[in-house]
PDB file of C-alpha atoms in Angstrom:
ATOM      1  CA  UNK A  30     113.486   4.795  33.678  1.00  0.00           C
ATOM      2  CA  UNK A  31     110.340   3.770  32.048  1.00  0.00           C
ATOM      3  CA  UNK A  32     111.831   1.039  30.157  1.00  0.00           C
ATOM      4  CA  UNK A  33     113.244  -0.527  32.736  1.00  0.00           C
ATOM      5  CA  UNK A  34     109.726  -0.207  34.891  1.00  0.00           C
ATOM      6  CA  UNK A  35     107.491  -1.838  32.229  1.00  0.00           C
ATOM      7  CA  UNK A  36     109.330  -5.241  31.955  1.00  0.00           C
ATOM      8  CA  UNK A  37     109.178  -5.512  36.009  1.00  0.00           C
ATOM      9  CA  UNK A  38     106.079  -4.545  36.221  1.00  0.00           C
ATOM     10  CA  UNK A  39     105.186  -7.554  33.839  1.00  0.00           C
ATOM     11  CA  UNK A  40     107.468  -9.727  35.852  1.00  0.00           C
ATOM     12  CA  UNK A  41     105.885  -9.008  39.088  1.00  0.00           C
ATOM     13  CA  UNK A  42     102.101  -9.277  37.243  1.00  0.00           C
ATOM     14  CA  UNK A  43     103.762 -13.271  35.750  1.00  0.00           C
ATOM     15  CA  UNK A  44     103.968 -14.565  38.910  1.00  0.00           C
ATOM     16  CA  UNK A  45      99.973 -13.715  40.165  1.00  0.00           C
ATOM     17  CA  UNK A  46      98.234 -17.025  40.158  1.00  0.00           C
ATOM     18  CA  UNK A  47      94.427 -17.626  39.204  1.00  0.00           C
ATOM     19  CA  UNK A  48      92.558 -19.624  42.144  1.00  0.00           C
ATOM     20  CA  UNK A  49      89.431 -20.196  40.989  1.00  0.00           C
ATOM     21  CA  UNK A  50      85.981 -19.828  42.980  1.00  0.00           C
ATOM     22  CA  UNK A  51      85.370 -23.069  45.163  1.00  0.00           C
ATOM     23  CA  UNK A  52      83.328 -24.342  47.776  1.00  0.00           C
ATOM     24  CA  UNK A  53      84.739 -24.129  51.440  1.00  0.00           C
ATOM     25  CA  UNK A  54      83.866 -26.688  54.001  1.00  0.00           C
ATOM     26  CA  UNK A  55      86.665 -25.487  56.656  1.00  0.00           C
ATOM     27  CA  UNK A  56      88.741 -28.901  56.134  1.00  0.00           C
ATOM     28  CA  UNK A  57      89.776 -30.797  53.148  1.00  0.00           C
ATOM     29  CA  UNK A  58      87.454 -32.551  50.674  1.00  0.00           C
ATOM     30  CA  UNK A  59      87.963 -36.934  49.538  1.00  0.00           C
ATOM     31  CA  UNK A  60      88.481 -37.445  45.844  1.00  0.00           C
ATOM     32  CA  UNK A  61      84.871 -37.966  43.959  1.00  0.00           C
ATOM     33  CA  UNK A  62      83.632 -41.675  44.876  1.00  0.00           C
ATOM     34  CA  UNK A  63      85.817 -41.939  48.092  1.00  0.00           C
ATOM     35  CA  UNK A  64      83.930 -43.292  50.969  1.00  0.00           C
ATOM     36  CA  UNK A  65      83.260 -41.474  53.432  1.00  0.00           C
ATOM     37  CA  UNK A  66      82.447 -41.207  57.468  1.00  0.00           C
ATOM     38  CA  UNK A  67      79.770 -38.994  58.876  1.00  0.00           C
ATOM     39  CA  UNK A  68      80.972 -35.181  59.213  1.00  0.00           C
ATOM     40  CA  UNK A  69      83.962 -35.929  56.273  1.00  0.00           C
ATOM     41  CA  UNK A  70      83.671 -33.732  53.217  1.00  0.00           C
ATOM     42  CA  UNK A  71      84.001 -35.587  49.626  1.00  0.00           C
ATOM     43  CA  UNK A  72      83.791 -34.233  45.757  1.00  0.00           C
ATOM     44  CA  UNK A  73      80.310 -34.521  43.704  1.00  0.00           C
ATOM     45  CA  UNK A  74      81.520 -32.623  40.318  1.00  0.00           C
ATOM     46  CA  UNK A  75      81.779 -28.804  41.326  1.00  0.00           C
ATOM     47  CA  UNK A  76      80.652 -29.486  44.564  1.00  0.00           C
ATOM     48  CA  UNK A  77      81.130 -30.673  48.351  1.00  0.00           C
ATOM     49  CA  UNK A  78      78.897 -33.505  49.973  1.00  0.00           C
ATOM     50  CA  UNK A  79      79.057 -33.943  53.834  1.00  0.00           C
ATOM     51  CA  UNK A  80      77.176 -36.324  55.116  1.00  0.00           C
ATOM     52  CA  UNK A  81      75.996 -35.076  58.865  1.00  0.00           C
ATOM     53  CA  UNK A  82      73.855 -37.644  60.522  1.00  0.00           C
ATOM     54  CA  UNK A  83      72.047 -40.824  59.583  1.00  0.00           C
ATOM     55  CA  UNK A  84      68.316 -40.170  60.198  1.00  0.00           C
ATOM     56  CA  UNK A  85      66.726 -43.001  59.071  1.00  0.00           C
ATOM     57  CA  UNK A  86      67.743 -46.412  58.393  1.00  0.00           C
ATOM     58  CA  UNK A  87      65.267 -48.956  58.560  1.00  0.00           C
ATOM     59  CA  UNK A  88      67.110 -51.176  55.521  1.00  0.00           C
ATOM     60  CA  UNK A  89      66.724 -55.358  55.781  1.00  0.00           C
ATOM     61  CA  UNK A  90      69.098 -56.950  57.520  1.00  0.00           C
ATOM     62  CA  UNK A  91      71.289 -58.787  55.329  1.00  0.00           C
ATOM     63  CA  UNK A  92      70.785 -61.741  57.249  1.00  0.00           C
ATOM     64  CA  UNK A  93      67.025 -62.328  57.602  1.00  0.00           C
ATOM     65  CA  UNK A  94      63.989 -62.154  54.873  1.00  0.00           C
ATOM     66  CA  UNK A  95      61.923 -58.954  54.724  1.00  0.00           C
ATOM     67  CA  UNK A  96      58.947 -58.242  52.818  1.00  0.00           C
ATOM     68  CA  UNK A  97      60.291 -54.270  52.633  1.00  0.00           C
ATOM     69  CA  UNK A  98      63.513 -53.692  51.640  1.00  0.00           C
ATOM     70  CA  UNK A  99      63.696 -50.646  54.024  1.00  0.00           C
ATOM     71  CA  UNK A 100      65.032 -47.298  53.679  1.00  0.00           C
ATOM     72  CA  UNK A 101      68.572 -45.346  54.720  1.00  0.00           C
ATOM     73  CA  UNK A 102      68.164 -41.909  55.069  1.00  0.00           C
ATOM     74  CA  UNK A 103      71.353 -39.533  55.377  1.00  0.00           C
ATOM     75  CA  UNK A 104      71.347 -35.408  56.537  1.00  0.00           C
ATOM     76  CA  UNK A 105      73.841 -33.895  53.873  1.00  0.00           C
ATOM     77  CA  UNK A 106      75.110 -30.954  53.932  1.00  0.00           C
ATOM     78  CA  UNK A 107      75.443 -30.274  50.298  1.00  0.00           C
ATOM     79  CA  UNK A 108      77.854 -27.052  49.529  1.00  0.00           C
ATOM     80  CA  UNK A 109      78.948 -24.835  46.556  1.00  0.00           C
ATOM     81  CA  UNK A 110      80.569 -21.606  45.597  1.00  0.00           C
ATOM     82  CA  UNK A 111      77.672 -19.516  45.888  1.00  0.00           C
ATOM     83  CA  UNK A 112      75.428 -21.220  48.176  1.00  0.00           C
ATOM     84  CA  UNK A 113      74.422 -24.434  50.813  1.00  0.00           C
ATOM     85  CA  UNK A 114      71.721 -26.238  51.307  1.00  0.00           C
ATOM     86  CA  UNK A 115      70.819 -29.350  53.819  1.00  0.00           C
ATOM     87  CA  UNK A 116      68.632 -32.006  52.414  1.00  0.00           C
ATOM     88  CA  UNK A 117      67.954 -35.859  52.994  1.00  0.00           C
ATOM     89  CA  UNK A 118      69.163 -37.937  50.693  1.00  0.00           C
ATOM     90  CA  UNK A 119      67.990 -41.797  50.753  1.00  0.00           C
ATOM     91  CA  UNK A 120      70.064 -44.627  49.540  1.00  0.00           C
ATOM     92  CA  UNK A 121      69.970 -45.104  45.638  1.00  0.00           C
ATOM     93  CA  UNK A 122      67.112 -42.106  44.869  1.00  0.00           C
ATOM     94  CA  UNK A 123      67.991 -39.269  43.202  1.00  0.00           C
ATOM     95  CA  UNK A 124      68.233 -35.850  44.963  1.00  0.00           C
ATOM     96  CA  UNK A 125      68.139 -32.420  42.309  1.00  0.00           C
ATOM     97  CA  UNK A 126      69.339 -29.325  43.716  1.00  0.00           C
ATOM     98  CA  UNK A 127      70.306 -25.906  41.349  1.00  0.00           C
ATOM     99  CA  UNK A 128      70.459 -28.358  37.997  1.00  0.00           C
ATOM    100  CA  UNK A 129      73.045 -30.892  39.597  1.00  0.00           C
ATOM    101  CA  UNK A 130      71.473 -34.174  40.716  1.00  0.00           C
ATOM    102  CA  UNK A 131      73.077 -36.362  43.619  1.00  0.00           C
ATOM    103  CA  UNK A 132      72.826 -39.994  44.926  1.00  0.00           C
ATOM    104  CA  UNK A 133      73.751 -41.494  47.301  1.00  0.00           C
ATOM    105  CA  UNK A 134      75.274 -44.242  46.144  1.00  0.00           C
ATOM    106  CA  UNK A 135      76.160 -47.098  48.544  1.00  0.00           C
ATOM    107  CA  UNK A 136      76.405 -46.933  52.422  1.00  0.00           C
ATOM    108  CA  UNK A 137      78.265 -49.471  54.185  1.00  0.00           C
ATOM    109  CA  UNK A 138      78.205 -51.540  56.738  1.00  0.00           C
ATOM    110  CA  UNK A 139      74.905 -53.447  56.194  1.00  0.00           C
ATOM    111  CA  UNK A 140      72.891 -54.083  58.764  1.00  0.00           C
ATOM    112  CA  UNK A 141      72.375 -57.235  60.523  1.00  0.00           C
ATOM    113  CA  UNK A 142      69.840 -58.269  62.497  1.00  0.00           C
ATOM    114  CA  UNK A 143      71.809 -58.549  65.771  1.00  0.00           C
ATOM    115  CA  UNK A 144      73.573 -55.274  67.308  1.00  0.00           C
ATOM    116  CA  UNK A 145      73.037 -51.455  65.926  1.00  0.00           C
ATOM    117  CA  UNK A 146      75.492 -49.895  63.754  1.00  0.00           C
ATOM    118  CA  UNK A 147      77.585 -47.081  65.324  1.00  0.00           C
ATOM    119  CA  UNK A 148      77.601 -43.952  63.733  1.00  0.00           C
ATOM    120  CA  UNK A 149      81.196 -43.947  63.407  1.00  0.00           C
ATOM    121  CA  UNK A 150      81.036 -47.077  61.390  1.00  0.00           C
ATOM    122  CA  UNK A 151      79.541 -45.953  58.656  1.00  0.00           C
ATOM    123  CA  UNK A 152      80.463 -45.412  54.600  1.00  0.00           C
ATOM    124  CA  UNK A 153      79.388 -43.030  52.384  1.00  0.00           C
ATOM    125  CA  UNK A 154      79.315 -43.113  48.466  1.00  0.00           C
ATOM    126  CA  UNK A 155      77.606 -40.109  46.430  1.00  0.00           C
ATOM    127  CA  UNK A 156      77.639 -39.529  42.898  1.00  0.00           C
ATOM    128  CA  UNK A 157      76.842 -36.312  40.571  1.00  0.00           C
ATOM    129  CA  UNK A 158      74.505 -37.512  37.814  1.00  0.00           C
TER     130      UNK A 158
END
């Protein structure tokens, strides 16, 4: 009887799989360098950007002449298997959090000088550096 319970017992134990530890977000996470829309989740290495509101952005219209070149300024919501952390991260500066440093890369649409931009219009791009 033992015989026959050691090889199932190594049949059963061949079939366990091995999910390893990631971040949860409570929906699905875009491919590293997707674009993304405010409150969508997207890969930076090992862990999970989501941008949450735009708090700032005071950029140059592409369609007039500043003498500042302005600033865009986006709540993320940055998460990872042990821990989460909110921080503002402004277009093109780096942002170091637990030896992992983030940018945000590009934002789209640019701003123009006539109309404000919705929220729902905007385009995220982060990076792991």
């Amino acid at each position: 009887m033992k015989t026959l319970l050691a090889p199932l017992a190594l049949l059963s134990l061949s079939a366990c799989a091995i999910i390893p530890d990631t971040p949860r977000v409570g929906q699905e996470a875009a491919s590293q360098g997707t674009a993304i829309g405010l409150g969508k989740a997207v890969w930076a290495g090992d862990v999970i950007l989501t941008p949450q509101a735009v708090t700032e952005d005071s950029r140059c219209p592409v369609d007039a002449t500043c003498v500042w070149a302005g600033e865009l300024t986006v709540t993320t919501r940055i998460t990872a298997t042990h821990w989460a952390q909110t921080a503002q991260l402004t277009l093109g500066e780096p942002y170091e959090v637990m030896g992992r440093t983030f940018v945000l890369a590009s934002a789209t649409p640019d701003k123009r000088s006539e109309g404000a931009i919705a929220s729902a219009d905007y385009r995220f791009v982060y990076e792991r550096r």
